[in-house]
């Protein structure tokens, strides 16, 4: 599905993602988390990959698999040279920084987050959230 | 109902900011604008009441992060109350409970500033 | 939910609507019909109410009720002076017309379709699709 | 996979147009462009194969409606094959089965034009 790469579409992307996750039997609370993570990836594409320029698109795909729900956001913008490994909130606050949390939040909410270069000029955020496992009975764990 | 509406109330010398809806990179300007104005006016004892927020993306937390030390430098603080569900979860997940004091209710948050 | 009033958002509106209808327990085939009808209303707002001008928004609301799923598309564009009562396909084709089917299709797919003026300058497409009824047993109908 | 891709094949003197994806007011230009070019080039025996369409909004049916009489005036026609699900349903609901001949399969639609 092609979506205009603008922040004005964030609420609709959020809602479509939330409903896709619910349809895949994720709990409502988890569906919300997945939707927030996908909104972060969309924001990243709009603000960093396309630098806020108008007229670009993001191709959004929901790919349910047996183990996980995979969501891809394909774009033709800039690839990040490097991504922050973690964040130091206290430092960011002392430096009056208002950003720098997006990638960190995606990683905290999802089980797998990568930015791939599929081909020259074609990039993709790939986010996966594992399906809940019915925990196998661990022998001797009864108290 | 727009995506976000931000109301501001006063409780003694504390400004209570109550965003309603959701905060993402599109709607954050509205939220940030209200916080900015308060801090710039020296109105730095701020409580954000999250009771009517359905979700907050990193941009919303970024707005708090970017202003909290300014508010503290002016003798105030930004404190947060009544977070629920996904908003409370993401607040913790980002580690904001170490940056920013939170309270169960708006009243507790207002009282935490002490009278004046 | 505020959505940019552009045709580029149609696929996302379609998908969000389809999933909202599925979540309300409509059959997949009916959910597709509802999504097409809402896409037609969105197209109408973009092309007629806002005349294709950029920078406008549509406020999209899903309102599930006990009898029907109601969908509202609120906008601040032009209200139609009149709407076509029906269509004569043969005549439209002979006149080489490429449009004029949108409102007709909305009406055929939904149980209730109106365009309301809520306040000065604020209009709203209201579309409703009734929930399927478990048919009450009609006495003496058994053969 | 973009939202719509339109392939054109030839089967004898019939042009088979195969749109893949969905046709709405945003993607219709692509579909209409292909039909336009065929009709303008006098290539007026056209079969539209719907096998890979997930949905078609009124704009897509409008493109057929706007060109079918032109194709007929040139001694050809626009015929439709392999509609399924919602696309077939909306085709009927709009009354297109009275405007436009339909066939179960692409082969039948191509054969319906007769050899040349
Ligand atoms: N797609 C990208 N292209 C270029 N640089 C990027 C990209 N994504 C992230 N970065 C870099 O990593 C930093 C942190 O990104 P992110 O966590 O998304 O922060 P923010 O929340 O401010 O967008 C950015 O300030 C930017 O320097
Ligand atoms: N919101 C509107 N504002 C003004 N005119 C309208 C509006 N909606 C429909 N109309 C009029 O009704 C006609 C038929 O509308 P519609 O069925 O939506 O056709 P189309 O499929 O070409 O958009 C239009 O050509 C237009 O003249």
XYZ file of C-alpha atoms and ligand atoms in Angstrom:
572
model
C 0.000 0.000 0.000
C 1.470 3.356 -1.035
C 1.113 6.123 1.517
C 2.126 9.782 1.164
C 5.248 10.380 3.231
C 3.869 13.143 5.427
C 3.218 13.422 9.132
C -0.411 14.209 8.346
C -0.842 10.530 7.488
C 0.543 9.307 10.800
C -2.802 8.882 12.529
C -4.177 6.841 9.652
C -1.038 4.673 9.497
C -1.292 4.188 13.258
C -4.923 3.129 13.018
C -4.413 0.802 10.038
C -1.480 -0.842 11.841
C -3.356 -1.196 15.099
C -6.227 -2.910 13.341
C -3.894 -5.150 11.348
C -2.289 -6.269 14.612
C -5.669 -6.873 16.263
C -6.733 -8.934 13.262
C -3.598 -11.025 13.830
C -4.786 -11.740 17.372
C -2.362 -9.561 19.251
C -3.695 -8.162 22.529
C -5.064 -4.606 22.321
C -2.166 -3.291 24.429
C 0.379 -4.973 22.168
C -1.450 -3.783 19.038
C -1.073 -0.228 20.381
C 2.654 -0.756 20.873
C 3.085 -2.110 17.353
C 1.147 0.873 15.996
C 3.368 3.320 17.899
C 6.513 1.583 16.611
C 5.295 1.714 13.003
C 4.368 5.383 13.452
C 7.928 5.997 14.650
C 9.344 4.298 11.560
C 7.013 6.356 9.355
C 8.094 9.547 11.159
C 11.731 8.579 10.654
C 11.185 8.181 6.905
C 9.324 11.499 6.625
C 11.768 13.532 8.718
C 15.149 11.896 8.135
C 15.012 9.828 4.937
C 13.014 12.443 2.976
C 14.073 15.405 5.176
C 10.519 16.690 5.305
C 10.335 17.213 1.533
C 6.828 16.863 0.116
C 5.796 14.560 -2.712
C 7.377 11.309 -1.563
C 5.771 7.965 -0.744
C 6.226 5.088 1.672
C 5.203 1.591 0.710
C 3.635 -0.086 3.738
C 3.299 -3.862 3.964
C 1.897 -6.085 6.690
C 3.338 -9.576 6.464
C 1.921 -11.935 9.053
C 4.094 -15.005 9.535
C 3.787 -18.061 11.764
C 6.179 -16.683 14.388
C 5.808 -12.927 14.048
C 4.000 -10.043 12.428
C 6.445 -8.320 10.125
C 5.847 -4.780 8.917
C 7.880 -3.190 6.153
C 8.133 0.490 5.250
C 9.895 0.801 1.924
C 11.162 4.206 0.812
C 13.519 5.859 -1.649
C 15.030 8.400 0.688
C 18.375 8.627 2.435
C 19.733 5.709 4.410
C 21.012 6.499 7.911
C 24.815 6.545 8.039
C 24.586 5.266 11.585
C 21.863 4.756 14.134
C 22.087 5.571 17.842
C 23.034 2.493 19.869
C 21.125 3.693 22.928
C 20.016 6.916 24.535
C 21.136 8.881 27.559
C 17.944 10.703 28.510
C 19.590 12.863 31.143
C 22.164 14.143 28.671
C 19.616 14.759 25.930
C 17.533 16.742 28.440
C 20.516 18.791 29.640
C 21.309 19.563 25.987
C 17.674 20.693 25.500
C 17.308 18.117 22.729
C 13.746 17.483 21.591
C 14.480 14.445 19.475
C 16.628 11.373 19.244
C 14.149 8.948 20.803
C 12.463 7.472 17.734
C 14.767 4.587 16.830
C 15.245 3.753 20.504
C 11.488 3.506 21.009
C 11.024 1.291 17.944
C 13.655 -1.063 19.324
C 12.100 -1.143 22.768
C 8.640 -1.927 21.443
C 9.513 -4.492 18.777
C 11.474 -7.748 18.823
C 13.390 -7.036 15.633
C 14.143 -3.668 14.017
C 16.461 -3.129 11.065
C 16.921 -0.637 8.291
C 17.878 -2.446 5.072
C 19.105 -1.240 1.718
C 17.201 -3.457 -0.721
C 18.761 -2.048 -3.878
C 20.467 1.155 -4.952
C 18.231 3.925 -3.655
C 15.601 1.608 -2.183
C 15.539 1.274 1.589
C 13.236 -0.427 4.019
C 12.501 -0.342 7.713
C 11.663 -3.866 8.844
C 9.888 -4.261 12.182
C 8.853 -7.555 13.697
C 6.873 -8.402 16.770
C 6.818 -12.017 17.848
C 3.538 -13.751 18.442
C 2.944 -14.741 22.040
C 3.965 -18.301 22.719
C 1.892 -20.579 24.860
C 4.709 -21.304 27.287
C 5.782 -24.950 27.180
C 5.352 -26.601 30.577
C 8.779 -26.542 32.191
C 9.290 -29.774 34.137
C 9.659 -29.412 37.859
C 8.647 -25.778 37.895
C 5.608 -26.413 40.048
C 5.995 -25.244 43.606
C -12.816 16.355 17.710
C -9.452 17.149 16.187
C -6.580 14.718 16.686
C -5.279 16.776 19.606
C -6.675 19.541 21.782
C -4.599 21.042 24.563
C -6.334 22.771 27.465
C -4.502 24.706 30.173
C -5.899 25.272 33.660
C -4.449 26.855 36.767
C -4.313 25.239 40.197
C -2.843 27.873 42.520
C 0.550 28.717 40.999
C 0.752 25.486 39.003
C -0.170 25.315 35.330
C -2.044 22.132 34.499
C -1.750 21.161 30.847
C -4.307 18.654 29.658
C -3.796 17.260 26.160
C -6.731 15.305 24.754
C -6.318 12.915 21.838
C -2.916 11.731 20.729
C 0.514 13.261 20.308
C 2.642 12.300 17.342
C 5.073 14.144 15.073
C 2.109 15.807 13.358
C 0.214 17.029 16.416
C 3.210 17.687 18.679
C 3.560 21.329 17.585
C 0.316 22.138 19.398
C 1.470 20.471 22.620
C 4.995 21.869 22.410
C 3.644 25.339 21.696
C 1.687 25.363 24.950
C 4.674 24.120 26.990
C 7.006 26.591 25.272
C 4.779 29.533 26.054
C 4.535 28.599 29.721
C 8.282 28.130 30.146
C 9.113 31.303 28.225
C 6.682 33.264 30.411
C 8.443 31.926 33.503
C 5.376 29.866 34.321
C 7.574 26.893 35.110
C 5.589 24.832 37.612
C 3.864 22.559 35.164
C 1.743 19.432 35.531
C 0.853 17.461 32.443
C -2.313 15.461 32.995
C -2.389 12.400 30.768
C -5.915 11.258 31.602
C -7.242 11.960 28.118
C -4.330 10.815 26.005
C -4.788 7.751 23.855
C -1.150 7.531 22.803
C 2.055 9.539 22.772
C 4.819 8.914 20.244
C 8.460 9.785 20.884
C 7.905 13.320 19.586
C 5.625 14.030 22.548
C 8.132 12.742 25.089
C 10.808 14.709 23.237
C 8.891 17.919 23.872
C 8.987 17.266 27.626
C 12.652 16.246 27.482
C 13.606 19.417 25.635
C 11.978 21.745 28.172
C 12.284 20.049 31.543
C 15.769 21.377 32.364
C 14.708 24.883 31.339
C 11.766 24.671 33.737
C 14.069 23.382 36.492
C 16.606 26.138 35.832
C 13.764 28.605 36.451
C 12.931 27.028 39.795
C 10.079 24.895 38.513
C 9.627 21.448 36.997
C 7.509 19.468 34.561
C 5.665 16.675 36.330
C 3.295 14.154 34.905
C 0.033 12.739 36.246
C -2.662 10.201 35.472
C -0.860 8.272 32.756
C -2.712 5.148 31.686
C -2.360 2.180 29.375
C 0.031 2.462 26.464
C 1.093 5.990 27.422
C 2.228 4.860 30.875
C 3.933 1.821 29.355
C 5.892 3.821 26.785
C 6.838 6.374 29.448
C 8.487 3.577 31.444
C 9.946 1.828 28.402
C 11.734 5.050 27.396
C 13.084 5.444 30.935
C 11.174 8.684 31.534
C 10.379 7.682 35.106
C 14.037 8.457 35.850
C 13.881 11.875 34.172
C 10.510 13.094 35.281
C 8.393 12.699 38.421
C 5.005 11.054 37.978
C 1.879 10.924 40.118
C -1.282 8.863 40.147
C -3.530 11.913 40.148
C -3.386 15.498 39.031
C -4.064 16.648 42.615
C -1.005 14.833 43.968
C 1.138 16.293 41.218
C -0.094 19.815 41.948
C 0.416 19.366 45.699
C 3.945 18.028 45.146
C 5.040 21.548 44.205
C 4.087 22.754 47.687
C 1.953 25.854 48.236
C 3.254 29.349 47.620
C -8.952 10.926 12.861
C -7.767 13.694 10.529
C -6.689 12.561 7.097
C -5.178 14.685 4.319
C -7.827 15.204 1.634
C -5.872 13.732 -1.269
C -6.414 10.734 -3.496
C -3.006 9.466 -2.430
C -4.568 8.566 0.909
C -7.367 6.524 -0.616
C -5.681 3.159 -0.284
C -4.937 3.752 3.372
C -8.493 4.951 4.065
C -9.795 1.880 2.247
C -7.629 -0.427 4.314
C -8.429 1.242 7.649
C -12.149 1.073 6.847
C -12.010 -2.534 5.730
C -10.308 -3.520 8.954
C -12.717 -1.467 11.058
C -15.614 -3.313 9.405
C -13.964 -6.704 9.930
C -13.420 -5.831 13.586
C -17.161 -5.133 13.785
C -17.822 -8.675 12.571
C -18.974 -7.870 9.057
C -18.220 -10.574 6.481
C -15.044 -10.002 4.444
C -17.105 -9.405 1.299
C -19.264 -6.828 3.079
C -16.204 -5.196 4.662
C -14.828 -4.745 1.128
C -18.074 -3.091 0.043
C -18.044 -0.726 3.003
C -14.430 0.158 2.254
C -15.259 0.902 -1.392
C -18.206 3.105 -0.352
C -16.067 5.080 2.102
C -13.367 5.466 -0.556
C -16.044 6.899 -2.868
C -17.093 9.410 -0.216
C -13.457 10.367 0.342
C -12.966 10.775 -3.422
C -16.073 12.946 -3.562
C -14.690 15.239 -0.851
C -11.277 15.488 -2.529
C -12.567 16.090 -6.046
C -15.853 17.934 -5.577
C -15.940 19.485 -2.109
C -12.292 20.655 -2.197
C -12.048 20.661 -6.026
C -8.684 18.930 -5.922
C -7.042 21.770 -3.991
C -4.177 20.664 -1.744
C -3.873 21.313 1.967
C -7.323 20.290 3.157
C -8.350 17.596 5.614
C -11.154 15.098 6.132
C -12.153 14.001 9.612
C -12.916 10.289 9.504
C -14.964 8.617 12.245
C -16.079 5.020 12.678
C -19.138 4.813 14.906
C -20.279 1.278 15.562
C -23.862 1.133 16.812
C -26.114 -1.738 17.821
C -27.963 -1.765 14.472
C -25.374 -0.440 12.050
C -21.811 0.670 11.474
C -21.887 4.392 10.814
C -18.978 6.154 9.126
C -18.671 9.920 8.967
C -16.409 12.012 6.746
C -16.485 15.595 7.943
C -15.059 18.306 5.726
C -15.044 22.078 5.225
C -15.448 22.123 1.469
C -18.364 22.869 -0.805
C -21.722 21.202 -0.282
C -23.306 19.672 -3.372
C -26.156 21.820 -4.740
C -27.880 18.653 -5.851
C -26.957 15.018 -6.133
C -27.807 12.707 -9.016
C -30.971 10.717 -8.271
C -29.848 7.769 -10.365
C -27.633 7.056 -13.343
C -28.298 6.161 -16.970
C -25.155 4.220 -17.843
C -25.972 4.014 -21.534
C -26.331 7.760 -21.822
C -23.182 8.493 -19.791
C -21.289 6.107 -22.096
C -22.669 7.704 -25.283
C -21.636 11.096 -23.911
C -18.126 9.708 -23.298
C -18.474 10.638 -19.617
C -15.835 9.167 -17.321
C -17.500 10.098 -14.054
C -20.812 10.468 -12.380
C -20.904 7.040 -10.711
C -19.530 7.829 -7.252
C -22.642 8.805 -5.325
C -24.679 6.126 -7.085
C -22.190 3.459 -5.997
C -22.162 4.677 -2.388
C -25.946 4.385 -2.325
C -25.940 0.919 -3.825
C -23.386 -0.402 -1.364
C -24.697 1.188 1.836
C -28.082 1.175 3.566
C -28.076 4.875 4.337
C -26.133 7.669 2.603
C -26.599 11.368 3.240
C -24.580 14.536 2.938
C -25.336 16.826 5.888
C -24.467 20.422 6.628
C -23.576 20.333 10.335
C -22.895 24.055 10.692
C -21.956 26.930 8.448
C -19.081 25.638 6.350
C -18.935 22.215 8.011
C -20.289 19.298 5.997
C -20.362 15.582 6.529
C -20.934 12.459 4.480
C -22.753 9.920 6.646
C -22.726 6.308 5.507
C -24.370 3.445 7.325
C -24.359 -0.250 6.738
C -26.792 -2.321 8.769
C -25.546 -5.277 10.732
C -26.806 -8.605 9.489
C -29.849 -9.725 11.447
C -30.293 -13.277 12.572
C -33.630 -13.639 10.819
C -36.495 -14.039 13.300
C -38.209 -17.389 12.840
C -41.295 -16.682 10.740
C -44.176 -18.851 11.980
C -45.418 -21.506 9.574
C -42.495 -21.015 7.236
C -41.232 -24.536 7.708
C -41.863 -26.802 4.762
C 4.529 -3.922 -5.680
C 2.958 -0.561 -6.394
C -0.770 -0.114 -5.833
C -1.484 -0.771 -9.525
C 0.486 -2.232 -12.393
C -1.067 -2.546 -15.836
C 0.307 -5.108 -18.294
C -0.798 -5.348 -21.923
C -0.543 -8.551 -23.982
C -1.697 -9.408 -27.474
C -3.850 -12.408 -28.381
C -4.124 -12.346 -32.183
C -5.685 -8.946 -32.950
C -7.083 -8.458 -29.476
C -5.326 -6.365 -26.839
C -5.532 -7.957 -23.421
C -5.148 -5.448 -20.603
C -4.332 -6.938 -17.221
C -4.409 -4.556 -14.283
C -2.904 -5.906 -11.069
C -3.703 -4.356 -7.706
C -6.573 -1.948 -7.237
C -8.082 0.882 -9.220
C -9.278 3.997 -7.413
C -9.279 7.700 -8.182
C -5.547 7.804 -7.432
C -4.400 4.870 -9.547
C -6.978 5.195 -12.342
C -4.742 7.459 -14.463
C -2.424 4.507 -15.108
C -5.299 2.250 -16.187
C -7.048 4.940 -18.211
C -3.765 5.869 -19.907
C -3.337 2.337 -21.251
C -6.942 2.169 -22.513
C -6.674 5.654 -24.038
C -3.545 4.785 -25.971
C -5.083 1.625 -27.396
C -8.282 3.355 -28.503
C -6.438 6.340 -29.944
C -4.165 3.998 -31.915
C -7.249 2.299 -33.354
C -6.427 -0.807 -31.355
C -10.071 -1.132 -30.354
C -10.615 -4.841 -29.697
C -9.883 -4.842 -26.021
C -10.263 -7.421 -23.280
C -9.764 -6.361 -19.686
C -8.754 -9.310 -17.544
C -9.778 -8.783 -13.938
C -8.087 -11.841 -12.475
C -5.574 -9.830 -10.463
C -7.727 -6.966 -9.290
C -8.488 -6.712 -5.604
C -10.994 -3.892 -5.993
C -12.202 -1.296 -8.453
C -13.810 1.976 -7.365
C -16.209 3.937 -9.553
C -13.320 5.788 -11.185
C -12.152 2.518 -12.769
C -15.580 1.678 -14.142
C -15.826 5.288 -15.319
C -12.705 4.807 -17.443
C -14.368 1.878 -19.258
C -17.648 3.781 -19.583
C -15.898 6.797 -21.108
C -14.142 4.780 -23.805
C -16.436 1.904 -24.701
C -18.515 3.796 -27.277
C -15.351 5.123 -28.899
C -14.066 1.568 -29.229
C -17.395 0.458 -30.684
C -17.455 3.371 -33.131
C -14.101 2.115 -34.391
C -15.477 -1.374 -34.971
C -14.219 -2.830 -31.736
C -15.414 -3.174 -28.157
C -14.218 -3.311 -24.569
C -15.045 -6.660 -22.981
C -14.292 -7.857 -19.530
C -13.123 -11.242 -18.264
C -12.375 -13.117 -15.069
C -13.975 -10.749 -12.593
C -14.091 -12.118 -9.075
C -15.366 -11.254 -5.636
C -16.041 -7.627 -4.852
C -15.059 -6.478 -8.340
C -17.692 -8.726 -9.955
C -20.234 -7.660 -7.369
C -19.698 -3.936 -7.901
C -19.751 -4.461 -11.670
C -23.259 -5.900 -11.363
C -24.386 -3.437 -8.700
C -23.499 -0.552 -11.029
C -25.411 -2.204 -13.889
C -22.293 -2.654 -16.010
C -23.438 -6.072 -17.160
C -25.920 -4.204 -19.376
C -23.255 -1.891 -20.801
C -20.388 -4.262 -21.290
C -20.067 -7.967 -22.211
C -18.388 -10.187 -19.641
C -16.828 -13.644 -19.847
C -15.693 -16.218 -17.339
C -12.225 -16.484 -18.852
C -9.858 -14.353 -20.850
C -9.835 -16.983 -23.657
C -13.606 -16.798 -24.090
C -13.479 -13.012 -24.188
C -10.719 -13.057 -26.813
C -12.548 -15.675 -28.913
C -15.785 -13.657 -28.725
C -14.230 -11.107 -31.082
C -13.926 -13.813 -33.778
C -10.697 -14.380 -35.757
C -9.398 -11.926 -38.345
N 16.677 7.483 7.975
C 17.687 8.239 8.478
N 18.509 8.929 7.646
C 19.517 9.696 8.145
N 19.792 9.812 9.478
C 19.009 9.163 10.353
C 17.919 8.342 9.900
N 17.315 7.832 10.979
C 17.985 8.306 12.054
N 19.012 9.094 11.687
C 19.953 9.764 12.631
O 19.798 9.195 13.923
C 19.355 10.189 14.863
C 18.314 9.605 15.806
O 17.185 9.218 15.070
P 15.809 9.009 15.773
O 15.967 8.069 16.905
O 14.809 8.631 14.742
O 15.532 10.454 16.358
P 14.276 11.358 16.222
O 13.315 10.788 17.197
O 14.788 12.692 16.577
O 13.817 11.277 14.814
C 18.817 11.310 14.055
O 18.961 12.549 14.680
C 19.635 11.238 12.778
O 20.855 11.905 12.938
N -19.551 17.456 -2.694
C -20.011 17.946 -3.893
N -19.940 19.276 -4.162
C -20.384 19.763 -5.332
N -20.937 18.995 -6.312
C -21.033 17.685 -6.123
C -20.565 17.087 -4.895
N -20.789 15.768 -4.978
C -21.336 15.532 -6.182
N -21.502 16.670 -6.872
C -22.092 16.767 -8.227
O -22.737 15.531 -8.538
C -22.128 14.937 -9.692
C -22.031 13.438 -9.504
O -21.184 13.187 -8.404
P -20.503 11.754 -8.259
O -21.528 10.721 -8.314
O -19.646 11.799 -7.038
O -19.632 11.685 -9.576
P -18.119 11.331 -9.768
O -18.065 9.858 -9.636
O -17.817 11.823 -11.135
O -17.367 12.054 -8.730
C -20.797 15.599 -9.868
O -20.386 15.631 -11.201
C -21.038 16.976 -9.289
O -21.580 17.794 -10.290
